Amino acid sequence: MPETANNKILKDSIRAIIFDLDGVLIKNIPHHIVSWQYAFKKFGINATKKDLLLLEGMSYKETINFILKKYSKKLNTVDREKIHLIKKEKVKTLLRVSPYPYVSMLLKLLKKRGLSLALVSGANKKFVQKIVDKFFKNFFKVIISGDDTNKNKPNPEPYLLAIKKLKFNAKEILVIENSPLGIKSAKKAGLTTYAIKTTLHKKFLLSADKIFFSHKKLLKEFQKSLTGP
């Protein structure tokens, strides 16, 4: 899918932009993948990197259930929770969260141009707020965490809630995602969706309206469309 700018859409129609967090604003997905693999291996399951990348955005319970089903492994509720706890403890030893290059410039540009910004993440509220306070304070008008909804991506509920809180029509909102489940969630909510290729090959992102291969190219798109004639 080509990266041709649609200046009219951005300049005349879009009033708000919703960002996913992990893999879009912050570079932490590899740490989560390694931690999931470590936890599953404790129970004799060799989950692949691809397995887990394609599940990004799911709740931890759904992720565990999916992997157990795929590898025909039966575990009781206690052991399923142990997998999650092992994963959480492991990721703490690895996680060094930092924003992707150009993210700060992008957010400053969008805010300066008067666009309302929102954040939709499947992560728990405590983690999301910690990241926002550290790196993205005063940027987001609306923040939706995994604790705010009953269903996670690919269900549209997280994005539908963001639309409601932003108080704009779905046609006036653009989403930036990096995962197939996130894209599916946003599209089900009726939102135009851009994908950024940070973790998966573009063949997994083809349902997005446009694909970008770096944050720098995404920034250039907005610079062109928001500052052009």
mmCIF file with all atom_site columns, C-alpha atoms in Angstrom:
data_model
loop_
_atom_site.group_PDB
_atom_site.id
_atom_site.type_symbol
_atom_site.label_atom_id
_atom_site.label_alt_id
_atom_site.label_comp_id
_atom_site.label_asym_id
_atom_site.label_entity_id
_atom_site.label_seq_id
_atom_site.pdbx_PDB_ins_code
_atom_site.Cartn_x
_atom_site.Cartn_y
_atom_site.Cartn_z
_atom_site.occupancy
_atom_site.B_iso_or_equiv
_atom_site.pdbx_formal_charge
_atom_site.auth_seq_id
_atom_site.auth_comp_id
_atom_site.auth_asym_id
_atom_site.auth_atom_id
_atom_site.pdbx_PDB_model_num
ATOM 1   C CA . MET A 1 1   ? 0.000   0.000   0.000  1.00 0.00 ? 1   MET A CA 1
ATOM 2   C CA . PRO A 1 2   ? 1.672   3.277   -1.096 1.00 0.00 ? 2   PRO A CA 1
ATOM 3   C CA . GLU A 1 3   ? 2.466   6.128   1.263  1.00 0.00 ? 3   GLU A CA 1
ATOM 4   C CA . THR A 1 4   ? 0.806   8.882   -0.754 1.00 0.00 ? 4   THR A CA 1
ATOM 5   C CA . ALA A 1 5   ? -0.452  11.783  1.353  1.00 0.00 ? 5   ALA A CA 1
ATOM 6   C CA . ASN A 1 6   ? -4.122  12.616  1.472  1.00 0.00 ? 6   ASN A CA 1
ATOM 7   C CA . ASN A 1 7   ? -3.844  16.226  2.530  1.00 0.00 ? 7   ASN A CA 1
ATOM 8   C CA . LYS A 1 8   ? -7.539  16.943  2.233  1.00 0.00 ? 8   LYS A CA 1
ATOM 9   C CA . ILE A 1 9   ? -8.509  14.250  4.739  1.00 0.00 ? 9   ILE A CA 1
ATOM 10  C CA . LEU A 1 10  ? -6.118  15.533  7.377  1.00 0.00 ? 10  LEU A CA 1
ATOM 11  C CA . LYS A 1 11  ? -6.595  19.249  6.823  1.00 0.00 ? 11  LYS A CA 1
ATOM 12  C CA . ASP A 1 12  ? -10.352 19.366  6.336  1.00 0.00 ? 12  ASP A CA 1
ATOM 13  C CA . SER A 1 13  ? -11.818 16.379  8.147  1.00 0.00 ? 13  SER A CA 1
ATOM 14  C CA . ILE A 1 14  ? -9.671  15.005  10.953 1.00 0.00 ? 14  ILE A CA 1
ATOM 15  C CA . ARG A 1 15  ? -10.121 16.657  14.349 1.00 0.00 ? 15  ARG A CA 1
ATOM 16  C CA . ALA A 1 16  ? -8.663  13.988  16.626 1.00 0.00 ? 16  ALA A CA 1
ATOM 17  C CA . ILE A 1 17  ? -5.994  11.297  16.493 1.00 0.00 ? 17  ILE A CA 1
ATOM 18  C CA . ILE A 1 18  ? -5.906  8.179   18.648 1.00 0.00 ? 18  ILE A CA 1
ATOM 19  C CA . PHE A 1 19  ? -2.613  6.412   19.310 1.00 0.00 ? 19  PHE A CA 1
ATOM 20  C CA . ASP A 1 20  ? -1.962  2.888   20.490 1.00 0.00 ? 20  ASP A CA 1
ATOM 21  C CA . LEU A 1 21  ? 0.819   2.794   23.105 1.00 0.00 ? 21  LEU A CA 1
ATOM 22  C CA . ASP A 1 22  ? 3.009   -0.329  22.934 1.00 0.00 ? 22  ASP A CA 1
ATOM 23  C CA . GLY A 1 23  ? 4.770   -0.574  19.594 1.00 0.00 ? 23  GLY A CA 1
ATOM 24  C CA . VAL A 1 24  ? 3.485   2.813   18.421 1.00 0.00 ? 24  VAL A CA 1
ATOM 25  C CA . LEU A 1 25  ? 4.655   5.381   20.958 1.00 0.00 ? 25  LEU A CA 1
ATOM 26  C CA . ILE A 1 26  ? 7.010   3.299   23.075 1.00 0.00 ? 26  ILE A CA 1
ATOM 27  C CA . LYS A 1 27  ? 9.504   0.611   22.117 1.00 0.00 ? 27  LYS A CA 1
ATOM 28  C CA . ASN A 1 28  ? 8.782   -2.239  24.505 1.00 0.00 ? 28  ASN A CA 1
ATOM 29  C CA . ILE A 1 29  ? 7.199   -5.057  22.489 1.00 0.00 ? 29  ILE A CA 1
ATOM 30  C CA . PRO A 1 30  ? 10.417  -7.169  22.223 1.00 0.00 ? 30  PRO A CA 1
ATOM 31  C CA . HIS A 1 31  ? 10.671  -7.301  26.033 1.00 0.00 ? 31  HIS A CA 1
ATOM 32  C CA . HIS A 1 32  ? 7.082   -8.493  26.337 1.00 0.00 ? 32  HIS A CA 1
ATOM 33  C CA . ILE A 1 33  ? 7.604   -11.174 23.685 1.00 0.00 ? 33  ILE A CA 1
ATOM 34  C CA . VAL A 1 34  ? 10.695  -12.581 25.411 1.00 0.00 ? 34  VAL A CA 1
ATOM 35  C CA . SER A 1 35  ? 8.876   -12.549 28.759 1.00 0.00 ? 35  SER A CA 1
ATOM 36  C CA . TRP A 1 36  ? 5.840   -14.388 27.369 1.00 0.00 ? 36  TRP A CA 1
ATOM 37  C CA . GLN A 1 37  ? 8.093   -16.999 25.787 1.00 0.00 ? 37  GLN A CA 1
ATOM 38  C CA . TYR A 1 38  ? 9.960   -17.451 29.067 1.00 0.00 ? 38  TYR A CA 1
ATOM 39  C CA . ALA A 1 39  ? 6.708   -17.934 31.006 1.00 0.00 ? 39  ALA A CA 1
ATOM 40  C CA . PHE A 1 40  ? 5.161   -20.363 28.523 1.00 0.00 ? 40  PHE A CA 1
ATOM 41  C CA . LYS A 1 41  ? 8.371   -22.394 28.366 1.00 0.00 ? 41  LYS A CA 1
ATOM 42  C CA . LYS A 1 42  ? 8.078   -23.034 32.112 1.00 0.00 ? 42  LYS A CA 1
ATOM 43  C CA . PHE A 1 43  ? 5.003   -25.088 31.223 1.00 0.00 ? 43  PHE A CA 1
ATOM 44  C CA . GLY A 1 44  ? 6.553   -26.835 28.225 1.00 0.00 ? 44  GLY A CA 1
ATOM 45  C CA . ILE A 1 45  ? 5.125   -24.525 25.563 1.00 0.00 ? 45  ILE A CA 1
ATOM 46  C CA . ASN A 1 46  ? 7.442   -23.099 22.893 1.00 0.00 ? 46  ASN A CA 1
ATOM 47  C CA . ALA A 1 47  ? 5.375   -20.127 21.733 1.00 0.00 ? 47  ALA A CA 1
ATOM 48  C CA . THR A 1 48  ? 6.974   -18.365 18.768 1.00 0.00 ? 48  THR A CA 1
ATOM 49  C CA . LYS A 1 49  ? 7.671   -14.675 18.357 1.00 0.00 ? 49  LYS A CA 1
ATOM 50  C CA . LYS A 1 50  ? 5.183   -14.570 15.484 1.00 0.00 ? 50  LYS A CA 1
ATOM 51  C CA . ASP A 1 51  ? 2.500   -16.227 17.643 1.00 0.00 ? 51  ASP A CA 1
ATOM 52  C CA . LEU A 1 52  ? 2.781   -13.500 20.230 1.00 0.00 ? 52  LEU A CA 1
ATOM 53  C CA . LEU A 1 53  ? 3.191   -10.524 17.900 1.00 0.00 ? 53  LEU A CA 1
ATOM 54  C CA . LEU A 1 54  ? -0.053  -11.431 16.164 1.00 0.00 ? 54  LEU A CA 1
ATOM 55  C CA . LEU A 1 55  ? -1.826  -11.464 19.546 1.00 0.00 ? 55  LEU A CA 1
ATOM 56  C CA . GLU A 1 56  ? -0.638  -8.003  20.587 1.00 0.00 ? 56  GLU A CA 1
ATOM 57  C CA . GLY A 1 57  ? -3.564  -6.047  21.994 1.00 0.00 ? 57  GLY A CA 1
ATOM 58  C CA . MET A 1 58  ? -5.338  -9.036  23.532 1.00 0.00 ? 58  MET A CA 1
ATOM 59  C CA . SER A 1 59  ? -5.845  -9.267  27.273 1.00 0.00 ? 59  SER A CA 1
ATOM 60  C CA . TYR A 1 60  ? -3.401  -11.529 29.087 1.00 0.00 ? 60  TYR A CA 1
ATOM 61  C CA . LYS A 1 61  ? -6.149  -14.095 29.721 1.00 0.00 ? 61  LYS A CA 1
ATOM 62  C CA . GLU A 1 62  ? -7.081  -14.246 26.036 1.00 0.00 ? 62  GLU A CA 1
ATOM 63  C CA . THR A 1 63  ? -3.408  -14.508 25.070 1.00 0.00 ? 63  THR A CA 1
ATOM 64  C CA . ILE A 1 64  ? -2.838  -17.437 27.421 1.00 0.00 ? 64  ILE A CA 1
ATOM 65  C CA . ASN A 1 65  ? -6.027  -19.191 26.309 1.00 0.00 ? 65  ASN A CA 1
ATOM 66  C CA . PHE A 1 66  ? -5.127  -18.765 22.632 1.00 0.00 ? 66  PHE A CA 1
ATOM 67  C CA . ILE A 1 67  ? -1.604  -20.156 23.030 1.00 0.00 ? 67  ILE A CA 1
ATOM 68  C CA . LEU A 1 68  ? -2.785  -23.091 25.142 1.00 0.00 ? 68  LEU A CA 1
ATOM 69  C CA . LYS A 1 69  ? -5.388  -23.958 22.524 1.00 0.00 ? 69  LYS A CA 1
ATOM 70  C CA . LYS A 1 70  ? -2.921  -23.636 19.648 1.00 0.00 ? 70  LYS A CA 1
ATOM 71  C CA . TYR A 1 71  ? -0.412  -25.944 21.321 1.00 0.00 ? 71  TYR A CA 1
ATOM 72  C CA . SER A 1 72  ? -3.098  -28.342 22.647 1.00 0.00 ? 72  SER A CA 1
ATOM 73  C CA . LYS A 1 73  ? -2.069  -27.765 26.249 1.00 0.00 ? 73  LYS A CA 1
ATOM 74  C CA . LYS A 1 74  ? -4.547  -27.985 29.123 1.00 0.00 ? 74  LYS A CA 1
ATOM 75  C CA . LEU A 1 75  ? -3.838  -26.057 32.320 1.00 0.00 ? 75  LEU A CA 1
ATOM 76  C CA . ASN A 1 76  ? -6.020  -25.238 35.298 1.00 0.00 ? 76  ASN A CA 1
ATOM 77  C CA . THR A 1 77  ? -6.857  -21.681 36.348 1.00 0.00 ? 77  THR A CA 1
ATOM 78  C CA . VAL A 1 78  ? -4.065  -21.546 38.934 1.00 0.00 ? 78  VAL A CA 1
ATOM 79  C CA . ASP A 1 79  ? -1.390  -22.493 36.393 1.00 0.00 ? 79  ASP A CA 1
ATOM 80  C CA . ARG A 1 80  ? -2.782  -20.027 33.857 1.00 0.00 ? 80  ARG A CA 1
ATOM 81  C CA . GLU A 1 81  ? -2.411  -17.268 36.413 1.00 0.00 ? 81  GLU A CA 1
ATOM 82  C CA . LYS A 1 82  ? 1.112   -18.506 37.188 1.00 0.00 ? 82  LYS A CA 1
ATOM 83  C CA . ILE A 1 83  ? 2.033   -17.979 33.524 1.00 0.00 ? 83  ILE A CA 1
ATOM 84  C CA . HIS A 1 84  ? 0.859   -14.392 33.787 1.00 0.00 ? 84  HIS A CA 1
ATOM 85  C CA . LEU A 1 85  ? 2.726   -13.771 37.043 1.00 0.00 ? 85  LEU A CA 1
ATOM 86  C CA . ILE A 1 86  ? 5.948   -15.276 35.673 1.00 0.00 ? 86  ILE A CA 1
ATOM 87  C CA . LYS A 1 87  ? 5.609   -13.095 32.587 1.00 0.00 ? 87  LYS A CA 1
ATOM 88  C CA . LYS A 1 88  ? 5.035   -9.962  34.702 1.00 0.00 ? 88  LYS A CA 1
ATOM 89  C CA . GLU A 1 89  ? 8.058   -10.634 36.902 1.00 0.00 ? 89  GLU A CA 1
ATOM 90  C CA . LYS A 1 90  ? 10.287  -11.438 33.934 1.00 0.00 ? 90  LYS A CA 1
ATOM 91  C CA . VAL A 1 91  ? 9.363   -8.305  32.019 1.00 0.00 ? 91  VAL A CA 1
ATOM 92  C CA . LYS A 1 92  ? 10.286  -6.173  35.042 1.00 0.00 ? 92  LYS A CA 1
ATOM 93  C CA . THR A 1 93  ? 13.870  -7.414  34.754 1.00 0.00 ? 93  THR A CA 1
ATOM 94  C CA . LEU A 1 94  ? 14.032  -6.535  31.055 1.00 0.00 ? 94  LEU A CA 1
ATOM 95  C CA . LEU A 1 95  ? 11.870  -3.509  30.527 1.00 0.00 ? 95  LEU A CA 1
ATOM 96  C CA . ARG A 1 96  ? 13.610  -0.266  29.712 1.00 0.00 ? 96  ARG A CA 1
ATOM 97  C CA . VAL A 1 97  ? 10.826  1.776   28.195 1.00 0.00 ? 97  VAL A CA 1
ATOM 98  C CA . SER A 1 98  ? 11.612  4.626   25.826 1.00 0.00 ? 98  SER A CA 1
ATOM 99  C CA . PRO A 1 99  ? 9.652   6.470   23.130 1.00 0.00 ? 99  PRO A CA 1
ATOM 100 C CA . TYR A 1 100 ? 10.415  5.819   19.490 1.00 0.00 ? 100 TYR A CA 1
ATOM 101 C CA . PRO A 1 101 ? 12.428  8.526   17.703 1.00 0.00 ? 101 PRO A CA 1
ATOM 102 C CA . TYR A 1 102 ? 10.287  11.357  16.272 1.00 0.00 ? 102 TYR A CA 1
ATOM 103 C CA . VAL A 1 103 ? 7.309   10.576  18.534 1.00 0.00 ? 103 VAL A CA 1
ATOM 104 C CA . SER A 1 104 ? 7.778   13.713  20.642 1.00 0.00 ? 104 SER A CA 1
ATOM 105 C CA . MET A 1 105 ? 8.061   15.883  17.522 1.00 0.00 ? 105 MET A CA 1
ATOM 106 C CA . LEU A 1 106 ? 4.926   14.300  16.100 1.00 0.00 ? 106 LEU A CA 1
ATOM 107 C CA . LEU A 1 107 ? 2.832   14.840  19.229 1.00 0.00 ? 107 LEU A CA 1
ATOM 108 C CA . LYS A 1 108 ? 3.998   18.455  19.548 1.00 0.00 ? 108 LYS A CA 1
ATOM 109 C CA . LEU A 1 109 ? 3.102   19.138  15.911 1.00 0.00 ? 109 LEU A CA 1
ATOM 110 C CA . LEU A 1 110 ? -0.371  17.641  16.229 1.00 0.00 ? 110 LEU A CA 1
ATOM 111 C CA . LYS A 1 111 ? -1.121  19.485  19.455 1.00 0.00 ? 111 LYS A CA 1
ATOM 112 C CA . LYS A 1 112 ? 0.146   22.763  17.990 1.00 0.00 ? 112 LYS A CA 1
ATOM 113 C CA . ARG A 1 113 ? -2.215  22.308  15.040 1.00 0.00 ? 113 ARG A CA 1
ATOM 114 C CA . GLY A 1 114 ? -5.158  22.020  17.409 1.00 0.00 ? 114 GLY A CA 1
ATOM 115 C CA . LEU A 1 115 ? -5.878  18.311  17.056 1.00 0.00 ? 115 LEU A CA 1
ATOM 116 C CA . SER A 1 116 ? -7.283  16.453  20.058 1.00 0.00 ? 116 SER A CA 1
ATOM 117 C CA . LEU A 1 117 ? -5.098  13.495  21.010 1.00 0.00 ? 117 LEU A CA 1
ATOM 118 C CA . ALA A 1 118 ? -6.156  10.254  22.671 1.00 0.00 ? 118 ALA A CA 1
ATOM 119 C CA . LEU A 1 119 ? -4.432  7.088   23.814 1.00 0.00 ? 119 LEU A CA 1
ATOM 120 C CA . VAL A 1 120 ? -5.972  3.601   23.640 1.00 0.00 ? 120 VAL A CA 1
ATOM 121 C CA . SER A 1 121 ? -4.009  0.746   25.196 1.00 0.00 ? 121 SER A CA 1
ATOM 122 C CA . GLY A 1 122 ? -4.747  -2.748  26.413 1.00 0.00 ? 122 GLY A CA 1
ATOM 123 C CA . ALA A 1 123 ? -2.212  -2.304  29.224 1.00 0.00 ? 123 ALA A CA 1
ATOM 124 C CA . ASN A 1 124 ? -3.347  -1.757  32.809 1.00 0.00 ? 124 ASN A CA 1
ATOM 125 C CA . LYS A 1 125 ? -4.152  1.771   33.973 1.00 0.00 ? 125 LYS A CA 1
ATOM 126 C CA . LYS A 1 126 ? -1.213  2.000   36.395 1.00 0.00 ? 126 LYS A CA 1
ATOM 127 C CA . PHE A 1 127 ? 1.339   1.213   33.675 1.00 0.00 ? 127 PHE A CA 1
ATOM 128 C CA . VAL A 1 128 ? -0.290  3.503   31.111 1.00 0.00 ? 128 VAL A CA 1
ATOM 129 C CA . GLN A 1 129 ? -0.433  6.432   33.525 1.00 0.00 ? 129 GLN A CA 1
ATOM 130 C CA . LYS A 1 130 ? 3.187   5.886   34.561 1.00 0.00 ? 130 LYS A CA 1
ATOM 131 C CA . ILE A 1 131 ? 4.322   6.052   30.925 1.00 0.00 ? 131 ILE A CA 1
ATOM 132 C CA . VAL A 1 132 ? 2.176   9.095   30.180 1.00 0.00 ? 132 VAL A CA 1
ATOM 133 C CA . ASP A 1 133 ? 3.458   10.946  33.246 1.00 0.00 ? 133 ASP A CA 1
ATOM 134 C CA . LYS A 1 134 ? 7.072   10.161  32.354 1.00 0.00 ? 134 LYS A CA 1
ATOM 135 C CA . PHE A 1 135 ? 7.084   10.795  28.601 1.00 0.00 ? 135 PHE A CA 1
ATOM 136 C CA . PHE A 1 136 ? 3.807   12.269  27.344 1.00 0.00 ? 136 PHE A CA 1
ATOM 137 C CA . LYS A 1 137 ? 2.425   14.574  30.022 1.00 0.00 ? 137 LYS A CA 1
ATOM 138 C CA . ASN A 1 138 ? -0.185  17.125  28.863 1.00 0.00 ? 138 ASN A CA 1
ATOM 139 C CA . PHE A 1 139 ? -0.575  15.619  25.391 1.00 0.00 ? 139 PHE A CA 1
ATOM 140 C CA . PHE A 1 140 ? -3.632  13.390  25.704 1.00 0.00 ? 140 PHE A CA 1
ATOM 141 C CA . LYS A 1 141 ? -7.180  14.609  26.196 1.00 0.00 ? 141 LYS A CA 1
ATOM 142 C CA . VAL A 1 142 ? -8.506  11.052  26.552 1.00 0.00 ? 142 VAL A CA 1
ATOM 143 C CA . ILE A 1 143 ? -6.730  7.951   27.892 1.00 0.00 ? 143 ILE A CA 1
ATOM 144 C CA . ILE A 1 144 ? -8.294  4.484   27.676 1.00 0.00 ? 144 ILE A CA 1
ATOM 145 C CA . SER A 1 145 ? -6.534  1.564   29.381 1.00 0.00 ? 145 SER A CA 1
ATOM 146 C CA . GLY A 1 146 ? -7.315  -2.120  29.530 1.00 0.00 ? 146 GLY A CA 1
ATOM 147 C CA . ASP A 1 147 ? -8.952  -1.524  32.912 1.00 0.00 ? 147 ASP A CA 1
ATOM 148 C CA . ASP A 1 148 ? -11.561 0.785   31.373 1.00 0.00 ? 148 ASP A CA 1
ATOM 149 C CA . THR A 1 149 ? -13.261 -1.790  29.152 1.00 0.00 ? 149 THR A CA 1
ATOM 150 C CA . ASN A 1 150 ? -14.827 -5.216  29.509 1.00 0.00 ? 150 ASN A CA 1
ATOM 151 C CA . LYS A 1 151 ? -13.415 -6.406  26.190 1.00 0.00 ? 151 LYS A CA 1
ATOM 152 C CA . ASN A 1 152 ? -10.014 -5.819  24.625 1.00 0.00 ? 152 ASN A CA 1
ATOM 153 C CA . LYS A 1 153 ? -8.819  -5.569  21.043 1.00 0.00 ? 153 LYS A CA 1
ATOM 154 C CA . PRO A 1 154 ? -9.828  -6.906  18.488 1.00 0.00 ? 154 PRO A CA 1
ATOM 155 C CA . ASN A 1 155 ? -13.242 -6.036  19.955 1.00 0.00 ? 155 ASN A CA 1
ATOM 156 C CA . PRO A 1 156 ? -14.087 -2.409  19.044 1.00 0.00 ? 156 PRO A CA 1
ATOM 157 C CA . GLU A 1 157 ? -15.059 -1.483  22.624 1.00 0.00 ? 157 GLU A CA 1
ATOM 158 C CA . PRO A 1 158 ? -11.796 0.379   23.476 1.00 0.00 ? 158 PRO A CA 1
ATOM 159 C CA . TYR A 1 159 ? -12.074 2.601   20.404 1.00 0.00 ? 159 TYR A CA 1
ATOM 160 C CA . LEU A 1 160 ? -15.830 3.087   20.755 1.00 0.00 ? 160 LEU A CA 1
ATOM 161 C CA . LEU A 1 161 ? -15.231 4.353   24.285 1.00 0.00 ? 161 LEU A CA 1
ATOM 162 C CA . ALA A 1 162 ? -12.528 6.721   23.017 1.00 0.00 ? 162 ALA A CA 1
ATOM 163 C CA . ILE A 1 163 ? -14.917 8.070   20.350 1.00 0.00 ? 163 ILE A CA 1
ATOM 164 C CA . LYS A 1 164 ? -17.539 8.696   23.021 1.00 0.00 ? 164 LYS A CA 1
ATOM 165 C CA . LYS A 1 165 ? -15.087 10.538  25.283 1.00 0.00 ? 165 LYS A CA 1
ATOM 166 C CA . LEU A 1 166 ? -13.596 12.588  22.438 1.00 0.00 ? 166 LEU A CA 1
ATOM 167 C CA . LYS A 1 167 ? -17.119 13.678  21.413 1.00 0.00 ? 167 LYS A CA 1
ATOM 168 C CA . PHE A 1 168 ? -16.323 13.628  17.711 1.00 0.00 ? 168 PHE A CA 1
ATOM 169 C CA . ASN A 1 169 ? -17.849 11.690  14.848 1.00 0.00 ? 169 ASN A CA 1
ATOM 170 C CA . ALA A 1 170 ? -15.886 8.569   13.866 1.00 0.00 ? 170 ALA A CA 1
ATOM 171 C CA . LYS A 1 171 ? -15.193 10.157  10.460 1.00 0.00 ? 171 LYS A CA 1
ATOM 172 C CA . GLU A 1 172 ? -13.338 12.964  12.232 1.00 0.00 ? 172 GLU A CA 1
ATOM 173 C CA . ILE A 1 173 ? -10.914 10.629  13.998 1.00 0.00 ? 173 ILE A CA 1
ATOM 174 C CA . LEU A 1 174 ? -7.744  8.916   12.779 1.00 0.00 ? 174 LEU A CA 1
ATOM 175 C CA . VAL A 1 175 ? -6.061  5.966   14.515 1.00 0.00 ? 175 VAL A CA 1
ATOM 176 C CA . ILE A 1 176 ? -2.362  5.022   14.554 1.00 0.00 ? 176 ILE A CA 1
ATOM 177 C CA . GLU A 1 177 ? -1.820  1.297   15.225 1.00 0.00 ? 177 GLU A CA 1
ATOM 178 C CA . ASN A 1 178 ? 0.891   -1.326  14.745 1.00 0.00 ? 178 ASN A CA 1
ATOM 179 C CA . SER A 1 179 ? -0.865  -4.669  15.216 1.00 0.00 ? 179 SER A CA 1
ATOM 180 C CA . PRO A 1 180 ? -3.478  -6.639  13.243 1.00 0.00 ? 180 PRO A CA 1
ATOM 181 C CA . LEU A 1 181 ? -5.782  -6.888  16.271 1.00 0.00 ? 181 LEU A CA 1
ATOM 182 C CA . GLY A 1 182 ? -5.491  -3.171  16.948 1.00 0.00 ? 182 GLY A CA 1
ATOM 183 C CA . ILE A 1 183 ? -6.276  -2.345  13.332 1.00 0.00 ? 183 ILE A CA 1
ATOM 184 C CA . LYS A 1 184 ? -9.255  -4.707  13.398 1.00 0.00 ? 184 LYS A CA 1
ATOM 185 C CA . SER A 1 185 ? -10.553 -3.090  16.589 1.00 0.00 ? 185 SER A CA 1
ATOM 186 C CA . ALA A 1 186 ? -10.297 0.424   15.146 1.00 0.00 ? 186 ALA A CA 1
ATOM 187 C CA . LYS A 1 187 ? -11.838 -0.512  11.797 1.00 0.00 ? 187 LYS A CA 1
ATOM 188 C CA . LYS A 1 188 ? -14.765 -2.244  13.543 1.00 0.00 ? 188 LYS A CA 1
ATOM 189 C CA . ALA A 1 189 ? -15.348 1.045   15.355 1.00 0.00 ? 189 ALA A CA 1
ATOM 190 C CA . GLY A 1 190 ? -15.580 2.780   11.970 1.00 0.00 ? 190 GLY A CA 1
ATOM 191 C CA . LEU A 1 191 ? -12.258 4.607   12.198 1.00 0.00 ? 191 LEU A CA 1
ATOM 192 C CA . THR A 1 192 ? -9.728  5.427   9.496  1.00 0.00 ? 192 THR A CA 1
ATOM 193 C CA . THR A 1 193 ? -6.553  3.637   10.540 1.00 0.00 ? 193 THR A CA 1
ATOM 194 C CA . TYR A 1 194 ? -2.891  4.147   9.716  1.00 0.00 ? 194 TYR A CA 1
ATOM 195 C CA . ALA A 1 195 ? -0.431  1.371   10.522 1.00 0.00 ? 195 ALA A CA 1
ATOM 196 C CA . ILE A 1 196 ? 3.216   1.784   11.405 1.00 0.00 ? 196 ILE A CA 1
ATOM 197 C CA . LYS A 1 197 ? 5.535   -1.136  10.729 1.00 0.00 ? 197 LYS A CA 1
ATOM 198 C CA . THR A 1 198 ? 7.444   -1.470  13.987 1.00 0.00 ? 198 THR A CA 1
ATOM 199 C CA . THR A 1 199 ? 6.972   -5.135  14.884 1.00 0.00 ? 199 THR A CA 1
ATOM 200 C CA . LEU A 1 200 ? 5.406   -7.049  11.984 1.00 0.00 ? 200 LEU A CA 1
ATOM 201 C CA . HIS A 1 201 ? 5.843   -7.404  8.233  1.00 0.00 ? 201 HIS A CA 1
ATOM 202 C CA . LYS A 1 202 ? 3.520   -5.189  6.218  1.00 0.00 ? 202 LYS A CA 1
ATOM 203 C CA . LYS A 1 203 ? 1.606   -8.243  4.950  1.00 0.00 ? 203 LYS A CA 1
ATOM 204 C CA . PHE A 1 204 ? 0.002   -8.444  8.405  1.00 0.00 ? 204 PHE A CA 1
ATOM 205 C CA . LEU A 1 205 ? -1.044  -4.778  8.277  1.00 0.00 ? 205 LEU A CA 1
ATOM 206 C CA . LEU A 1 206 ? -2.790  -4.658  4.906  1.00 0.00 ? 206 LEU A CA 1
ATOM 207 C CA . SER A 1 207 ? -6.225  -4.017  6.408  1.00 0.00 ? 207 SER A CA 1
ATOM 208 C CA . ALA A 1 208 ? -5.038  -0.533  7.438  1.00 0.00 ? 208 ALA A CA 1
ATOM 209 C CA . ASP A 1 209 ? -5.899  2.441   5.235  1.00 0.00 ? 209 ASP A CA 1
ATOM 210 C CA . LYS A 1 210 ? -2.234  3.345   4.909  1.00 0.00 ? 210 LYS A CA 1
ATOM 211 C CA . ILE A 1 211 ? 1.050   1.807   6.050  1.00 0.00 ? 211 ILE A CA 1
ATOM 212 C CA . PHE A 1 212 ? 4.157   3.685   7.179  1.00 0.00 ? 212 PHE A CA 1
ATOM 213 C CA . PHE A 1 213 ? 7.580   2.121   7.507  1.00 0.00 ? 213 PHE A CA 1
ATOM 214 C CA . SER A 1 214 ? 8.983   4.450   10.170 1.00 0.00 ? 214 SER A CA 1
ATOM 215 C CA . HIS A 1 215 ? 7.981   7.183   12.594 1.00 0.00 ? 215 HIS A CA 1
ATOM 216 C CA . LYS A 1 216 ? 10.030  9.615   10.534 1.00 0.00 ? 216 LYS A CA 1
ATOM 217 C CA . LYS A 1 217 ? 7.870   8.936   7.473  1.00 0.00 ? 217 LYS A CA 1
ATOM 218 C CA . LEU A 1 218 ? 4.718   9.258   9.558  1.00 0.00 ? 218 LEU A CA 1
ATOM 219 C CA . LEU A 1 219 ? 5.937   12.618  10.873 1.00 0.00 ? 219 LEU A CA 1
ATOM 220 C CA . LYS A 1 220 ? 6.678   13.810  7.329  1.00 0.00 ? 220 LYS A CA 1
ATOM 221 C CA . GLU A 1 221 ? 3.161   12.849  6.277  1.00 0.00 ? 221 GLU A CA 1
ATOM 222 C CA . PHE A 1 222 ? 1.659   15.029  8.973  1.00 0.00 ? 222 PHE A CA 1
ATOM 223 C CA . GLN A 1 223 ? 4.106   17.877  8.360  1.00 0.00 ? 223 GLN A CA 1
ATOM 224 C CA . LYS A 1 224 ? 3.136   17.885  4.701  1.00 0.00 ? 224 LYS A CA 1
ATOM 225 C CA . SER A 1 225 ? -0.596  17.596  5.226  1.00 0.00 ? 225 SER A CA 1
ATOM 226 C CA . LEU A 1 226 ? -0.926  19.982  8.163  1.00 0.00 ? 226 LEU A CA 1
ATOM 227 C CA . THR A 1 227 ? 1.413   22.742  7.007  1.00 0.00 ? 227 THR A CA 1
ATOM 228 C CA . GLY A 1 228 ? 0.844   22.635  3.274  1.00 0.00 ? 228 GLY A CA 1
ATOM 229 C CA . PRO A 1 229 ? -1.082  25.273  1.280  1.00 0.00 ? 229 PRO A CA 1
#
